[in-house]
Coordinates of C-alpha atoms in Angstrom, one line a residue:
Chain H
M56 CA -10.1 67.4 10.9
M57 CA -12.6 68.2 8.9
E58 CA -16.6 67.3 9.3
E59 CA -18.4 65.8 7.0
E60 CA -21.8 64.7 6.9
S61 CA -23.5 61.4 7.7
R62 CA -27.0 59.3 7.4
S63 CA -28.5 57.1 9.5
Y64 CA -30.9 55.0 8.2
Q65 CA -34.3 55.5 10.7
C66 CA -37.6 52.9 11.1
P67 CA -40.0 55.1 9.8
A68 CA -42.8 52.9 12.3
C69 CA -40.3 53.7 15.7
T70 CA -37.1 56.0 14.2
G71 CA -35.3 53.0 15.6
P72 CA -31.7 52.6 14.0
L73 CA -32.5 50.0 10.4
R74 CA -29.7 47.0 9.8
Y75 CA -29.4 45.6 6.6
D76 CA -30.3 42.0 6.5
G77 CA -28.0 39.4 4.3
A78 CA -30.8 36.3 4.9
T79 CA -33.8 38.6 3.8
G80 CA -32.3 41.5 1.9
R81 CA -34.2 43.8 3.5
L82 CA -33.5 46.9 5.7
V83 CA -34.8 45.6 9.6
C84 CA -36.0 47.5 12.8
D85 CA -34.5 45.1 15.8
Y86 CA -36.7 47.6 18.0
C87 CA -40.3 46.7 16.4
D88 CA -39.3 44.2 14.1
S89 CA -40.5 45.8 11.0
S90 CA -39.0 45.6 7.5
F91 CA -38.4 47.4 4.7
E92 CA -37.5 47.2 0.9
P93 CA -33.9 49.3 0.7
R94 CA -35.1 50.8 -2.1
D95 CA -38.3 52.0 -0.2
L96 CA -36.1 54.3 1.5
E97 CA -33.9 55.5 -0.2
Q98 CA -34.2 59.0 0.0
E99 CA -32.1 62.7 0.2
P100 CA -30.6 62.2 3.0
R101 CA -31.7 65.0 5.6
E102 CA -29.6 68.5 6.2
A103 CA -27.1 67.4 9.0
E104 CA -28.2 69.2 12.0
D105 CA -26.1 71.6 13.0
F106 CA -24.2 70.3 16.7
P107 CA -21.9 72.0 18.9
P108 CA -18.9 70.8 18.7
T109 CA -18.2 68.7 21.3
V110 CA -14.5 68.5 21.7
D111 CA -12.4 71.7 22.6
D112 CA -10.4 72.7 19.1
T113 CA -8.5 74.7 20.6
V114 CA -6.8 71.9 22.6
E115 CA -3.3 72.0 21.5
N116 CA -1.9 69.0 19.9
A117 CA -5.0 66.4 19.8
W118 CA -3.5 65.6 16.5
S119 CA -0.8 65.0 14.9
P120 CA -1.3 67.4 11.3
Q121 CA -0.9 64.2 9.8
E122 CA -3.2 62.2 11.6
A123 CA -6.1 65.1 11.3
D124 CA -5.6 65.1 7.8
A125 CA -5.9 61.5 8.2
L126 CA -9.3 61.6 10.2
Q127 CA -12.7 62.8 9.8
Q128 CA -15.3 63.3 11.9
Y129 CA -19.0 63.2 12.3
H130 CA -22.3 63.6 14.3
C131 CA -24.3 60.5 15.2
P132 CA -27.3 61.8 14.1
A133 CA -28.7 59.4 16.7
C134 CA -26.6 60.4 20.1
G135 CA -25.0 63.5 18.3
A136 CA -21.9 62.1 19.7
L137 CA -18.5 63.4 17.6
L138 CA -17.2 60.3 16.1
A139 CA -13.7 60.0 14.2
C140 CA -12.8 57.8 11.0
D141 CA -9.8 57.2 9.0
E142 CA -10.3 58.5 5.1
T143 CA -11.1 55.5 4.1
T144 CA -14.1 54.6 5.9
V145 CA -17.6 55.3 4.9
A146 CA -20.4 52.8 7.0
T147 CA -19.7 52.2 10.6
S148 CA -21.1 52.5 13.7
C149 CA -21.5 54.7 16.9
P150 CA -19.6 53.1 19.8
Y151 CA -21.9 55.3 22.3
C152 CA -25.3 54.1 21.0
G153 CA -24.6 51.6 19.1
N154 CA -26.3 53.5 16.0
P155 CA -25.2 52.3 11.6
L156 CA -23.8 55.3 10.4
V157 CA -23.2 55.5 6.6
L158 CA -20.9 58.5 5.7
E159 CA -22.2 59.5 2.7
G160 CA -20.2 62.3 1.6
K161 CA -17.4 59.8 0.9
L162 CA -19.4 58.0 -1.4
K163 CA -19.7 60.6 -4.2
G164 CA -17.9 61.1 -7.6
G165 CA -15.2 58.5 -8.4
L166 CA -15.2 56.9 -5.1
R167 CA -18.9 56.0 -5.5
P168 CA -18.9 52.2 -6.2
E169 CA -20.6 50.9 -9.3
L170 CA -22.0 47.8 -7.7
I171 CA -22.0 46.0 -4.3
L172 CA -22.6 42.2 -3.4
P173 CA -24.6 42.0 -0.7
F174 CA -24.4 39.7 2.5
R175 CA -25.9 36.6 2.0
L176 CA -24.7 35.5 5.7
D177 CA -24.7 36.9 9.3
K178 CA -22.8 37.4 12.6
E179 CA -23.9 33.8 13.7
Q180 CA -23.1 32.0 10.3
A181 CA -19.5 34.0 10.8
K182 CA -19.0 32.5 14.3
A183 CA -19.9 28.9 13.5
A184 CA -17.9 28.9 10.3
L185 CA -14.8 29.8 12.8
R186 CA -16.2 26.2 15.1
Q187 CA -15.9 24.6 12.5
H188 CA -12.8 25.8 10.8
Y189 CA -11.3 24.7 14.2
K190 CA -12.1 20.9 13.9
K191 CA -10.0 18.1 12.5
K192 CA -6.8 20.0 12.9
A193 CA -4.6 17.9 14.3
L194 CA -1.5 19.8 15.6
L195 CA -4.8 22.9 16.1
P196 CA -3.6 23.6 20.3
R197 CA -6.5 22.1 22.0
A198 CA -5.6 25.6 24.6
F199 CA -6.2 27.6 21.9
Q200 CA -9.9 26.4 20.7
E201 CA -10.3 26.5 24.6
E202 CA -8.9 30.1 25.8
N203 CA -9.1 32.1 22.4
H204 CA -12.0 34.1 22.6
L205 CA -13.7 36.1 19.5
E206 CA -12.3 39.4 19.9
E207 CA -13.5 41.3 16.9
L208 CA -16.2 40.4 14.8
K209 CA -17.3 42.9 12.0
G210 CA -18.6 42.3 8.7
V211 CA -16.9 44.7 5.9
Y212 CA -17.7 45.7 2.6
V213 CA -14.5 45.8 1.2
P214 CA -13.7 47.8 -1.5
F215 CA -12.4 45.3 -5.4
W216 CA -11.5 46.3 -8.2
L217 CA -13.3 43.6 -11.3
Y218 CA -11.4 43.9 -14.3
D219 CA -12.8 42.6 -17.1
C220 CA -10.1 42.1 -20.0
R221 CA -8.4 40.3 -23.0
L222 CA -5.0 39.0 -23.3
W223 CA -2.9 38.0 -26.4
G224 CA 0.2 35.9 -26.6
R225 CA 2.4 34.1 -28.2
A226 CA 4.8 31.3 -26.9
N227 CA 7.5 29.4 -28.7
Y228 CA 8.2 25.4 -27.8
Q229 CA 11.8 23.2 -28.3
A230 CA 10.0 19.9 -28.0
K231 CA 11.5 16.2 -28.3
R232 CA 9.2 13.2 -29.3
L233 CA 10.7 10.1 -29.0
R234 CA 10.3 6.6 -31.1
S235 CA 11.8 3.1 -30.5
W236 CA 11.9 0.0 -32.4
R237 CA 14.3 -3.3 -32.6
E238 CA 17.0 -4.4 -35.0
G239 CA 18.6 -7.3 -35.0
D240 CA 20.5 -7.2 -31.5
Y241 CA 19.9 -3.5 -31.1
R242 CA 17.4 -1.3 -30.2
V243 CA 17.7 1.8 -32.1
T244 CA 15.6 5.1 -31.1
E245 CA 15.2 8.0 -32.6
T246 CA 14.4 11.5 -31.2
Q247 CA 12.5 13.8 -33.4
H248 CA 13.6 17.8 -32.8
Y249 CA 10.4 20.0 -33.0
L250 CA 10.0 24.3 -32.4
I251 CA 6.4 24.6 -31.6
R252 CA 4.6 28.0 -31.7
R253 CA 1.6 28.8 -30.3
E254 CA -0.7 31.7 -30.5
G255 CA -4.0 32.6 -28.6
T256 CA -6.3 35.1 -26.7
M257 CA -8.0 34.1 -23.7
E258 CA -10.6 37.0 -22.2
F259 CA -11.3 36.9 -18.2
S260 CA -14.3 38.6 -16.7
S261 CA -14.3 40.2 -13.0
V262 CA -10.9 39.3 -12.0
P263 CA -11.0 40.4 -8.6
V264 CA -8.0 42.6 -7.0
D265 CA -9.2 44.0 -3.4
G266 CA -8.4 48.1 -3.3
S267 CA -7.8 47.9 0.1
R268 CA -4.7 48.2 2.2
K269 CA -6.0 47.3 5.4
M270 CA -7.0 43.9 4.0
P271 CA -4.0 41.2 4.0
D272 CA -4.4 40.1 0.2
A273 CA -3.5 36.4 0.9
L274 CA -6.8 37.0 2.9
M275 CA -8.4 38.6 0.4
D276 CA -7.0 36.2 -2.5
A277 CA -8.2 33.0 -0.6
I278 CA -11.9 33.9 0.2
E279 CA -12.2 33.9 -3.8
P280 CA -14.6 33.1 -5.7
F281 CA -17.5 35.2 -5.4
D282 CA -21.1 34.4 -7.4
Y283 CA -21.6 37.7 -9.4
G284 CA -24.6 36.7 -9.8
G285 CA -25.8 38.4 -6.8
L286 CA -24.3 41.5 -7.5
R287 CA -26.7 44.9 -7.9
P288 CA -26.0 48.3 -8.3
F289 CA -24.7 50.2 -5.7
S290 CA -27.1 51.6 -3.2
N291 CA -26.5 52.9 0.3
S292 CA -29.2 51.4 1.7
Y293 CA -27.0 47.8 1.7
L294 CA -24.7 49.4 4.7
P295 CA -26.5 49.6 7.3
G296 CA -25.2 47.5 9.9
F297 CA -21.8 46.8 8.5
L298 CA -18.5 48.3 8.2
A299 CA -17.3 49.8 4.8
E300 CA -14.6 51.4 3.3
V301 CA -13.7 53.4 0.0
Y302 CA -10.6 52.1 -2.1
D303 CA -7.1 53.4 -1.4
V304 CA -5.2 51.2 -4.5
D305 CA -6.2 52.7 -7.3
R306 CA -7.5 51.2 -10.4
G307 CA -4.0 51.4 -12.1
E308 CA -1.9 49.9 -9.0
A309 CA -4.2 47.3 -8.9
A310 CA -4.4 46.6 -12.2
Q311 CA -0.6 45.0 -11.7
R312 CA -2.0 42.2 -9.4
M313 CA -4.6 41.3 -12.2
E314 CA -2.1 40.9 -14.4
Q315 CA 0.5 38.8 -13.5
R316 CA -2.1 36.3 -12.6
V317 CA -4.1 36.4 -15.9
R318 CA -0.7 35.9 -17.4
A319 CA 0.3 33.2 -15.4
S320 CA -3.1 31.6 -16.4
L321 CA -2.3 32.3 -20.4
Q322 CA 1.7 30.9 -20.0
R323 CA -0.3 27.6 -18.6
E324 CA -3.5 27.3 -20.7
L325 CA -0.7 27.6 -23.8
R326 CA 1.7 25.4 -22.3
R327 CA -1.1 22.7 -22.1
S328 CA -1.7 23.2 -25.4
V329 CA 1.6 21.6 -26.7
I330 CA 0.5 17.9 -26.6
G331 CA 2.2 14.7 -27.9
Y332 CA 5.9 15.1 -27.0
E333 CA 7.9 13.4 -23.9
A334 CA 9.7 16.9 -23.7
V335 CA 9.1 20.4 -24.0
V336 CA 11.0 22.5 -22.7
P337 CA 9.8 27.0 -23.2
S338 CA 12.4 28.9 -25.8
G339 CA 10.0 32.5 -25.5
Q340 CA 7.2 34.0 -25.4
Q341 CA 5.2 37.7 -25.2
Q342 CA 2.4 38.8 -24.0
R343 CA 0.1 41.9 -24.5
L344 CA -3.5 43.2 -22.7
L345 CA -5.6 44.0 -25.8
S346 CA -8.9 45.6 -23.6
Q347 CA -9.2 46.0 -20.4
R348 CA -12.2 47.8 -17.9
A349 CA -12.4 47.6 -14.6
H350 CA -15.7 47.3 -12.4
Y351 CA -15.7 49.2 -9.0
A352 CA -17.2 46.9 -6.4
L353 CA -18.0 46.5 -2.4
L354 CA -17.8 42.8 -2.1
P355 CA -19.5 41.2 1.7
V356 CA -16.2 40.4 4.0
W357 CA -16.9 38.8 7.5
L358 CA -13.7 39.6 9.3
L359 CA -13.4 37.8 12.8
S360 CA -10.2 38.3 14.8
T361 CA -8.9 36.1 18.2
R362 CA -5.9 36.8 20.2
W363 CA -3.9 34.0 22.2
R364 CA -0.7 33.9 24.4
G365 CA -0.3 37.9 23.0
Q366 CA -1.0 37.0 19.6
T367 CA -4.0 37.9 17.2
Y368 CA -4.9 35.7 14.6
L369 CA -7.1 37.1 11.8
F370 CA -9.5 35.3 9.6
A371 CA -11.7 36.1 6.6
M372 CA -14.7 34.6 5.9
N373 CA -16.8 35.0 2.2
G374 CA -19.9 37.5 3.5
Q375 CA -21.8 35.2 0.2
T376 CA -20.2 31.7 0.1
G377 CA -19.1 31.0 3.6
R378 CA -15.7 30.2 3.0
L379 CA -13.2 31.1 5.9
I380 CA -10.0 31.5 5.4
G381 CA -7.0 32.5 8.3
D382 CA -3.8 30.8 9.6
L383 CA -3.9 29.0 12.4
P384 CA -1.0 28.1 15.4
C385 CA 1.0 24.7 15.9
D386 CA 1.1 22.8 19.0
W387 CA 5.1 22.0 18.4
R388 CA 4.7 19.7 21.5
R389 CA 2.0 17.7 19.4
Y390 CA 3.9 18.0 15.7
W391 CA 7.4 16.5 17.4
A392 CA 5.0 13.9 19.2
Y393 CA 3.5 13.0 15.8
F394 CA 6.6 13.2 13.9
A395 CA 8.2 10.0 16.1
G396 CA 5.2 8.1 16.1
C397 CA 5.2 8.4 12.6
S398 CA 9.2 8.0 12.1
G399 CA 8.5 4.4 14.4
L400 CA 5.9 3.1 12.5
F401 CA 6.8 4.0 8.9
G402 CA 10.6 2.5 10.0
A403 CA 9.0 -0.3 11.5
L404 CA 6.9 -1.2 8.9
I405 CA 9.6 -0.5 6.1
L406 CA 11.9 -3.1 8.4
A407 CA 9.3 -5.6 8.3
L408 CA 9.1 -5.3 4.2
W409 CA 13.1 -5.1 3.9
Q410 CA 12.6 -8.5 5.8
L411 CA 9.9 -10.1 4.0
L412 CA 10.4 -9.1 0.6
Chain J
M300 CA 57.7 -43.8 -41.9
K301 CA 58.4 -40.4 -42.4
K302 CA 54.6 -39.4 -41.8
V303 CA 54.3 -41.6 -38.4
L304 CA 57.4 -39.8 -37.3
L305 CA 56.0 -36.6 -38.3
S306 CA 52.8 -37.3 -36.3
V307 CA 54.4 -38.3 -33.3
F308 CA 56.3 -35.2 -33.3
S309 CA 53.5 -33.3 -33.9
L310 CA 51.7 -34.9 -31.1
A311 CA 54.8 -34.6 -28.4
L312 CA 54.5 -30.7 -29.6
C313 CA 50.3 -30.6 -28.5
L314 CA 51.6 -31.7 -25.7
L315 CA 53.8 -30.1 -24.3
P316 CA 52.2 -27.8 -22.7
L317 CA 49.8 -29.5 -20.6
W318 CA 52.5 -31.0 -19.6
S319 CA 54.8 -28.1 -18.7
L320 CA 51.7 -26.9 -17.0
G321 CA 51.0 -30.2 -14.8
A322 CA 54.7 -30.1 -14.0
Q323 CA 53.9 -26.4 -12.4
A324 CA 51.0 -28.0 -10.3
E325 CA 53.1 -30.6 -9.1
E326 CA 55.7 -27.6 -7.9
S327 CA 52.5 -25.4 -6.4
K328 CA 49.6 -28.1 -4.9
G329 CA 46.9 -26.1 -3.3
S330 CA 44.1 -24.3 -4.5
V331 CA 45.5 -20.8 -6.4
Y332 CA 47.4 -21.5 -9.7
D333 CA 48.7 -18.5 -10.8
W334 CA 50.1 -18.3 -14.1
A335 CA 49.3 -15.2 -15.1
G336 CA 51.0 -13.4 -12.3
L337 CA 48.7 -11.5 -11.5
L338 CA 48.8 -11.5 -7.4
T339 CA 51.5 -10.9 -4.8
M340 CA 52.6 -13.7 -3.2
E341 CA 51.3 -12.4 0.3
E342 CA 48.0 -12.4 -2.1
N343 CA 48.4 -15.8 -3.6
Q344 CA 49.3 -17.4 0.3
A345 CA 45.6 -15.7 1.8
L346 CA 43.7 -16.8 -1.0
N347 CA 45.1 -20.5 -0.9
R348 CA 44.4 -20.6 2.8
Q349 CA 41.4 -19.4 2.4
A350 CA 40.2 -21.6 -0.8
Q351 CA 41.8 -24.7 1.2
A352 CA 39.6 -23.8 4.3
L353 CA 36.4 -23.7 2.2
E354 CA 37.5 -27.7 0.7
E355 CA 37.4 -28.7 4.3
R356 CA 34.5 -27.3 5.7
Y357 CA 32.4 -28.0 2.6
G358 CA 34.2 -31.2 1.5
C359 CA 34.1 -29.1 -2.4
G360 CA 37.9 -27.8 -3.9
V361 CA 37.6 -24.7 -4.7
Y362 CA 40.1 -23.0 -7.1
I363 CA 41.4 -20.4 -9.0
L364 CA 43.5 -20.4 -12.3
T365 CA 45.2 -17.9 -14.3
T366 CA 47.1 -18.6 -17.6
Q367 CA 48.4 -16.1 -20.1
S368 CA 47.0 -18.2 -23.2
L369 CA 44.6 -20.1 -23.8
E370 CA 47.1 -21.9 -26.8
G371 CA 44.0 -21.8 -29.1
K372 CA 41.3 -23.7 -27.4
S373 CA 37.7 -22.5 -25.9
P374 CA 38.2 -21.5 -22.6
W375 CA 36.3 -24.3 -21.1
Q376 CA 37.8 -27.3 -23.3
F377 CA 41.3 -25.9 -21.8
H378 CA 39.7 -25.5 -18.5
E379 CA 38.4 -29.0 -18.3
E380 CA 41.7 -30.3 -19.6
L381 CA 44.0 -28.5 -17.1
Y382 CA 41.3 -29.5 -14.5
G383 CA 42.0 -33.2 -14.8
Q384 CA 45.6 -32.5 -15.7
L385 CA 45.7 -30.9 -12.2
D386 CA 43.7 -33.5 -10.6
L387 CA 42.0 -31.1 -9.2
G388 CA 38.6 -31.5 -7.3
A389 CA 37.8 -32.8 -3.9
G390 CA 36.4 -36.4 -2.2
E391 CA 36.0 -39.9 -4.9
E392 CA 33.3 -37.4 -7.0
R393 CA 36.4 -34.6 -7.4
S394 CA 33.6 -32.5 -6.3
G395 CA 35.3 -28.6 -7.0
V396 CA 34.6 -25.3 -8.5
S397 CA 37.3 -23.4 -10.3
L398 CA 37.9 -20.1 -12.2
L399 CA 39.9 -19.8 -14.7
L400 CA 41.0 -16.4 -15.8
S401 CA 43.6 -16.0 -19.7
M402 CA 44.9 -12.9 -19.8
E403 CA 45.5 -13.1 -23.7
E404 CA 41.5 -12.4 -24.8
R405 CA 40.8 -11.5 -21.1
D406 CA 38.4 -14.9 -21.3
Y407 CA 37.2 -16.0 -17.9
D408 CA 35.6 -19.6 -17.4
L409 CA 33.6 -20.8 -14.1
L410 CA 33.5 -24.8 -14.3
A411 CA 31.9 -26.7 -11.7
Y412 CA 32.4 -30.6 -10.9
G413 CA 31.1 -33.8 -9.0
W414 CA 28.9 -31.5 -6.2
G415 CA 29.9 -28.7 -7.3
N416 CA 27.2 -29.0 -10.3
T417 CA 24.5 -28.8 -7.5
V418 CA 26.3 -26.3 -5.5
F419 CA 27.1 -24.3 -8.7
T420 CA 23.7 -23.9 -10.8
D421 CA 23.2 -22.4 -13.8
Y422 CA 21.7 -19.3 -11.8
G423 CA 24.4 -19.3 -9.0
K424 CA 27.1 -19.5 -11.4
E425 CA 25.5 -16.0 -12.6
L426 CA 25.3 -14.4 -9.4
L427 CA 29.1 -15.7 -9.0
S428 CA 29.8 -14.1 -11.6
E429 CA 28.4 -10.6 -11.4
E430 CA 30.1 -10.8 -7.9
F431 CA 33.8 -10.3 -9.2
L432 CA 33.5 -9.1 -13.1
D433 CA 33.2 -5.8 -12.1
D434 CA 36.7 -6.2 -9.7
F435 CA 37.9 -8.0 -12.9
G436 CA 36.8 -5.2 -15.6
E437 CA 39.1 -2.6 -13.5
D438 CA 42.0 -5.2 -13.0
D439 CA 41.8 -5.3 -9.5
Y440 CA 42.3 -9.3 -9.3
D441 CA 43.2 -9.8 -5.8
Q442 CA 39.4 -8.1 -5.1
G443 CA 38.0 -10.1 -7.6
F444 CA 38.9 -13.4 -6.4
R445 CA 38.1 -12.4 -2.5
D446 CA 34.5 -11.9 -4.2
Y447 CA 34.7 -15.0 -5.6
L448 CA 35.7 -17.3 -2.7
A449 CA 33.1 -15.1 -0.9
G450 CA 30.6 -16.4 -2.9
C451 CA 31.6 -19.5 -3.4
E452 CA 31.1 -19.5 0.2
E453 CA 27.5 -18.2 0.5
L454 CA 26.7 -20.9 -2.3
L455 CA 28.0 -23.5 -0.5
E456 CA 26.4 -22.7 2.6
Q457 CA 22.8 -22.5 1.0
A458 CA 23.6 -26.1 -0.4
S459 CA 24.8 -27.7 2.8
L460 CA 21.4 -26.6 4.0
G461 CA 19.6 -28.4 1.4
T462 CA 18.7 -25.4 -0.9
P463 CA 21.2 -24.8 -3.8
V464 CA 21.0 -21.3 -5.1
D465 CA 18.4 -21.9 -8.0
V466 CA 15.8 -19.0 -10.0
G467 CA 14.0 -17.4 -7.3
Y468 CA 16.4 -17.7 -4.7
R469 CA 16.8 -14.5 -2.6
R470 CA 19.9 -13.4 -0.9
P471 CA 19.5 -12.4 2.8
R472 CA 19.2 -9.5 3.3
S473 CA 21.8 -7.2 5.7
F474 CA 19.7 -6.2 9.1
L475 CA 21.6 -3.4 9.7
A476 CA 21.2 -2.0 5.9
G477 CA 17.5 -2.8 6.9
L478 CA 17.8 -0.6 9.8
G479 CA 19.4 2.7 8.1
I480 CA 16.8 1.9 5.1
S481 CA 14.0 2.2 7.5
A482 CA 15.2 5.0 9.8
L483 CA 15.6 7.1 7.0
G484 CA 12.4 6.5 5.1
G485 CA 10.5 7.0 8.4
V486 CA 12.1 10.2 9.1
L487 CA 10.7 11.1 5.2
G488 CA 7.2 9.4 5.8
A489 CA 6.9 11.2 9.2
L490 CA 7.8 14.4 7.8
G491 CA 5.4 13.9 4.9
V492 CA 2.5 13.7 6.9
C493 CA 3.7 16.1 9.2
T494 CA 4.1 18.9 6.8
A495 CA 0.6 17.6 5.4
L496 CA -1.0 18.3 9.2
K497 CA 1.0 21.6 9.5
G498 CA -0.4 22.5 6.0
Q499 CA -3.9 22.3 7.1
L500 CA -3.2 25.2 9.2
K501 CA -2.1 27.7 6.8
S502 CA -5.0 28.7 4.9
A503 CA -4.1 31.9 3.4
K504 CA -2.4 32.4 -0.1
I505 CA -1.6 34.3 -2.6
K506 CA -3.3 33.3 -5.9
Q507 CA -0.9 33.3 -8.6
E508 CA -3.9 32.7 -11.5
A509 CA -7.0 34.1 -13.0
D510 CA -8.8 30.4 -14.4
D511 CA -11.4 30.9 -12.4
Y512 CA -12.1 34.0 -13.9
C513 CA -11.4 32.3 -17.9
Q514 CA -14.5 33.0 -20.4
G515 CA -14.4 29.9 -22.8
G516 CA -11.1 29.1 -22.0
L517 CA -7.7 29.6 -25.1
N518 CA -8.8 30.9 -28.3
L519 CA -6.0 29.5 -30.0
N520 CA -4.8 31.0 -33.7
L521 CA -1.8 29.7 -34.6
R522 CA -1.0 26.1 -33.7
Q523 CA 2.3 25.0 -35.4
D524 CA 4.6 22.3 -34.8
L525 CA 7.8 22.0 -37.3
F526 CA 10.1 19.1 -37.9
L527 CA 13.5 20.4 -37.1
R528 CA 15.5 17.1 -37.3
A529 CA 15.7 13.9 -36.0
S530 CA 18.6 12.1 -34.6
R531 CA 19.0 8.2 -34.1
S532 CA 21.2 6.2 -31.2
R533 CA 21.8 2.4 -31.6
T534 CA 22.0 0.2 -28.1
K535 CA 22.8 -3.4 -28.2
V536 CA 20.4 -5.4 -26.8
Q537 CA 21.0 -7.9 -24.0
Q538 CA 20.7 -11.5 -24.5
A539 CA 18.1 -13.2 -22.0
S540 CA 20.3 -16.2 -21.3
S541 CA 22.8 -13.3 -20.0
S542 CA 19.3 -11.6 -17.6
G543 CA 18.8 -14.0 -15.7
S544 CA 15.3 -14.5 -16.5
G545 CA 16.1 -16.9 -18.9
H546 CA 17.3 -19.7 -16.6
S547 CA 14.8 -22.4 -15.5
G548 CA 17.1 -23.9 -13.2
G549 CA 19.4 -26.6 -12.4
T550 CA 22.4 -26.9 -13.7
R551 CA 23.4 -28.0 -17.8
V552 CA 26.0 -30.2 -17.3
N553 CA 28.0 -31.8 -20.0
A554 CA 29.5 -35.3 -21.4
G555 CA 32.6 -35.4 -19.6
G556 CA 30.1 -34.3 -16.0
F557 CA 30.9 -30.6 -16.4
S558 CA 28.9 -27.2 -16.4
H559 CA 30.8 -23.8 -17.2
R560 CA 29.5 -20.2 -17.5
S561 CA 32.2 -18.7 -19.5
G562 CA 32.6 -14.3 -21.4
K563 CA 34.8 -12.1 -21.0
F564 CA 36.0 -9.6 -18.2

């Protein structure tokens, strides 16, 4: 287990911990209500104090070698507690004193993000969005809304790869055009057969692919899109008060998901360009990525988890747009009640029409 | 004198077949005259009983005639002559409906007379012929005649209620069939509604495309539509008169008081 450098942003007025406030875009102190521009507090981190170790390293079997490799330890600059984090965590808070911590040692070299999209929505808005998410769901168990309690709510800067790319594609299609006219007592139908060729390019900008294995891809995809107009050059000062991760899916691996998506878009656009035919069947296609560039960015996501009847339900909210996604349980008794009711209603309606028309 | 003798002999030759049919009819005395031998004895008797029951109930003769040849006449002409020769029809008006099949050219003729013209309108005859033509096309004559008698019964029943089947008539639908269809439709409809409601609970989905991030759409470099070949097919257009939509209602009756619907099977 390695011990690394951590930093907390402290209020210059009262030395209380600062946190980033998405609504104002400033670092605020909850103790003296002071607020500061993030850039004003950008400074070299102070020297880590030489805290004595608080755990006995000689204790046998405290961590397995694999666990020890994956965990790193930090000292909270506020209370001195020794904290352990996994290798991808770069911002967290002290569980003893609540002091927000930024583990700056991990944000160096290739792991330092180029861009960051600051949080615009706060915790209360995330809770409100979750309550709204429960509404107008006929099959959501009532008990779920009443009994389940928010187990965890955390703002996380999730590592994303944003790809700019240019894709070339060619596609061939077999197409038919029909013409029909009358000759005496006969209807003549002429079928014209065509070979269709299309070739073109498409450019994509900032296609996001999450770079964290911990984050479910379906949740991260579904909270898109982000408004990239709010992207800023990365600064540690946006991190206090939130959790943050560094990527553990590298740009090469993430590029495969990006390619699947852009290829599907190009394929559909090429097909859409074939118009005026009654039948179109693809007969071959080629695609090639002409250029590709990846940016490493941290994007804001509120993660909410609730627990109901022994099962955890995870929700993600876009910290910028407020789009909240998450699967909900189904009340099967109500499902079958609806099924029976609708069957009877539709059946009676069809029977009445059957008799009348 | 020779010419006169020749003319009398020729006339006799022409009348001979009718006389022979008439003689056969005298022997049969019923509603089914199967001179083409399409039915077994049991089938013939069953159909005969059914046709006579209809005649007794509704006061309108219902007949089945089959022959090998029309002897050079048109189906309707042959049929009219036979109707007279056999003295068919019920009551003073000699009301009746008759179906003639000729096997030589696979012709059929549906004839109505007297009150039969009121019962079997042109539109009613078309509906009736649709009942049996598919069976005759497959050489299933017994089934075809049974369908014919069932159709006659339906038309006679409607006419006896004062509303002969004509253009605009809607056939009563089976309640059981309606029940089955409504049950199936109800289940499918409910499945659609419940699937949509359950879909509201699932919002996390992997994205398959990247349309939100496309800059300026597709830039086409090549757009070729190459004509390869053309093929043609010809389909005979159904005449409006046989589709049912050409009916203006009622029954077209000829100078002899008969109405017909003829065709091939």
